[in-house]
Amino acid sequence: MNNSQENCLVLTGQVLKVPKTSTSPAGIQHCQFSMDHKSMQNEAGMNRQAFVRIQVVATGKVSQHLTRDLIEGCNVRVTGFINRHESRNGNPLLVLHAQQIEMI
């Protein structure tokens, strides 16, 4: 296993619904929302439409300070790392763990 592993994602998109907030039994605040990203990307000299819908999780201070103004339809830039979660039915999901959220 390589010790110099990188896991950083910057994605812009639109918030789909009002974020859901919760507090863990340890008292840590969590905020979850989904976002859509749509763009045109160049691949092998050809334009390609890119579409991503991803779940975003913000925890602790990021949750408290950076998500309070998010509303359905607002545009954001999220910087963080990706991690695998399991859905309730056991299907794997890729989730973006936000370290920074900016309104754009």
mmCIF file of C-alpha atoms in Angstrom:
data_model
loop_
_atom_site.group_PDB
_atom_site.id
_atom_site.type_symbol
_atom_site.label_atom_id
_atom_site.label_comp_id
_atom_site.label_asym_id
_atom_site.label_seq_id
_atom_site.Cartn_x
_atom_site.Cartn_y
_atom_site.Cartn_z
ATOM 1 C CA MET A 1 0.000 0.000 0.000
ATOM 2 C CA ASN A 2 1.322 3.428 -0.983
ATOM 3 C CA ASN A 3 1.567 5.931 1.899
ATOM 4 C CA SER A 4 1.273 8.974 -0.386
ATOM 5 C CA GLN A 5 -2.344 8.389 -1.382
ATOM 6 C CA GLU A 6 -4.409 11.342 -2.497
ATOM 7 C CA ASN A 7 -8.147 11.757 -2.160
ATOM 8 C CA CYS A 8 -9.364 15.241 -3.013
ATOM 9 C CA LEU A 9 -12.350 16.256 -5.108
ATOM 10 C CA VAL A 10 -13.577 19.722 -6.089
ATOM 11 C CA LEU A 11 -17.030 19.742 -7.636
ATOM 12 C CA THR A 12 -19.438 22.538 -8.504
ATOM 13 C CA GLY A 13 -23.135 21.976 -8.789
ATOM 14 C CA GLN A 14 -26.634 22.713 -7.648
ATOM 15 C CA VAL A 15 -28.165 21.683 -4.319
ATOM 16 C CA LEU A 16 -31.200 19.466 -4.983
ATOM 17 C CA LYS A 17 -33.125 19.766 -1.702
ATOM 18 C CA VAL A 18 -32.858 21.597 1.596
ATOM 19 C CA PRO A 19 -30.045 19.881 3.552
ATOM 20 C CA LYS A 20 -30.989 17.468 6.331
ATOM 21 C CA THR A 21 -29.279 17.975 9.670
ATOM 22 C CA SER A 22 -28.815 15.511 12.499
ATOM 23 C CA THR A 23 -26.742 15.090 15.639
ATOM 24 C CA SER A 24 -24.859 11.894 16.437
ATOM 25 C CA PRO A 25 -25.083 10.250 19.872
ATOM 26 C CA ALA A 26 -21.626 11.777 20.537
ATOM 27 C CA GLY A 27 -23.100 15.258 19.952
ATOM 28 C CA ILE A 28 -21.460 15.811 16.545
ATOM 29 C CA GLN A 29 -23.586 17.690 14.043
ATOM 30 C CA HIS A 30 -24.006 16.265 10.529
ATOM 31 C CA CYS A 31 -25.563 17.770 7.432
ATOM 32 C CA GLN A 32 -26.431 15.835 4.268
ATOM 33 C CA PHE A 33 -27.569 17.002 0.862
ATOM 34 C CA SER A 34 -27.436 15.900 -2.743
ATOM 35 C CA MET A 35 -26.007 17.963 -5.557
ATOM 36 C CA ASP A 36 -26.070 17.730 -9.349
ATOM 37 C CA HIS A 37 -23.063 18.621 -11.481
ATOM 38 C CA LYS A 38 -23.455 19.176 -15.229
ATOM 39 C CA SER A 39 -20.648 20.243 -17.538
ATOM 40 C CA MET A 40 -19.043 19.768 -20.915
ATOM 41 C CA GLN A 41 -15.650 18.028 -20.706
ATOM 42 C CA ASN A 42 -13.050 17.386 -23.390
ATOM 43 C CA GLU A 43 -12.027 13.743 -23.754
ATOM 44 C CA ALA A 44 -9.685 12.571 -26.504
ATOM 45 C CA GLY A 45 -10.369 15.751 -28.475
ATOM 46 C CA MET A 46 -14.149 15.315 -28.294
ATOM 47 C CA ASN A 47 -16.691 17.191 -26.177
ATOM 48 C CA ARG A 48 -18.531 14.983 -23.730
ATOM 49 C CA GLN A 49 -21.460 15.856 -21.477
ATOM 50 C CA ALA A 50 -20.678 15.035 -17.838
ATOM 51 C CA PHE A 51 -23.437 14.540 -15.275
ATOM 52 C CA VAL A 52 -22.935 13.567 -11.639
ATOM 53 C CA ARG A 53 -25.423 13.334 -8.786
ATOM 54 C CA ILE A 54 -23.628 12.821 -5.495
ATOM 55 C CA GLN A 55 -24.481 12.788 -1.811
ATOM 56 C CA VAL A 56 -22.537 15.355 0.245
ATOM 57 C CA VAL A 57 -21.897 15.014 3.982
ATOM 58 C CA ALA A 58 -20.601 17.852 6.155
ATOM 59 C CA THR A 59 -19.598 17.142 9.747
ATOM 60 C CA GLY A 60 -18.807 19.234 12.817
ATOM 61 C CA LYS A 61 -17.851 22.887 12.289
ATOM 62 C CA VAL A 62 -18.205 22.541 8.500
ATOM 63 C CA SER A 63 -21.781 21.413 9.065
ATOM 64 C CA GLN A 64 -22.604 24.253 11.436
ATOM 65 C CA HIS A 65 -21.029 27.162 9.564
ATOM 66 C CA LEU A 66 -20.970 26.313 5.875
ATOM 67 C CA THR A 67 -24.328 24.659 5.307
ATOM 68 C CA ARG A 68 -26.734 26.962 7.160
ATOM 69 C CA ASP A 69 -27.372 29.161 4.094
ATOM 70 C CA LEU A 70 -27.835 26.311 1.609
ATOM 71 C CA ILE A 71 -31.233 26.154 -0.051
ATOM 72 C CA GLU A 72 -32.694 24.095 -2.847
ATOM 73 C CA GLY A 73 -31.351 25.266 -6.220
ATOM 74 C CA CYS A 74 -28.351 27.236 -4.962
ATOM 75 C CA ASN A 75 -24.999 26.754 -6.694
ATOM 76 C CA VAL A 76 -22.036 25.580 -4.641
ATOM 77 C CA ARG A 77 -18.400 24.534 -4.917
ATOM 78 C CA VAL A 78 -17.614 21.641 -2.584
ATOM 79 C CA THR A 79 -14.056 20.574 -1.759
ATOM 80 C CA GLY A 80 -13.449 17.389 0.164
ATOM 81 C CA PHE A 81 -12.688 13.690 -0.083
ATOM 82 C CA ILE A 82 -14.730 10.763 -1.345
ATOM 83 C CA ASN A 83 -15.591 7.692 0.664
ATOM 84 C CA ARG A 84 -17.714 4.601 0.207
ATOM 85 C CA HIS A 85 -20.914 4.285 2.241
ATOM 86 C CA GLU A 86 -23.571 1.594 2.108
ATOM 87 C CA SER A 87 -27.202 2.400 1.456
ATOM 88 C CA ARG A 88 -29.903 0.911 3.674
ATOM 89 C CA ASN A 89 -30.323 -1.954 1.217
ATOM 90 C CA GLY A 90 -26.577 -2.671 1.150
ATOM 91 C CA ASN A 91 -25.710 -1.027 -2.167
ATOM 92 C CA PRO A 92 -22.384 0.845 -2.268
ATOM 93 C CA LEU A 93 -22.566 4.640 -2.600
ATOM 94 C CA LEU A 94 -19.817 7.134 -3.276
ATOM 95 C CA VAL A 95 -20.159 10.119 -0.891
ATOM 96 C CA LEU A 96 -18.332 13.451 -0.941
ATOM 97 C CA HIS A 97 -17.238 14.463 2.579
ATOM 98 C CA ALA A 98 -17.119 18.260 2.498
ATOM 99 C CA GLN A 99 -14.161 20.083 3.993
ATOM 100 C CA GLN A 100 -15.098 23.397 2.366
ATOM 101 C CA ILE A 101 -18.348 24.663 0.824
ATOM 102 C CA GLU A 102 -18.611 27.931 -1.109
ATOM 103 C CA MET A 103 -21.715 29.581 -2.547
ATOM 104 C CA ILE A 104 -21.140 30.511 -6.194
#
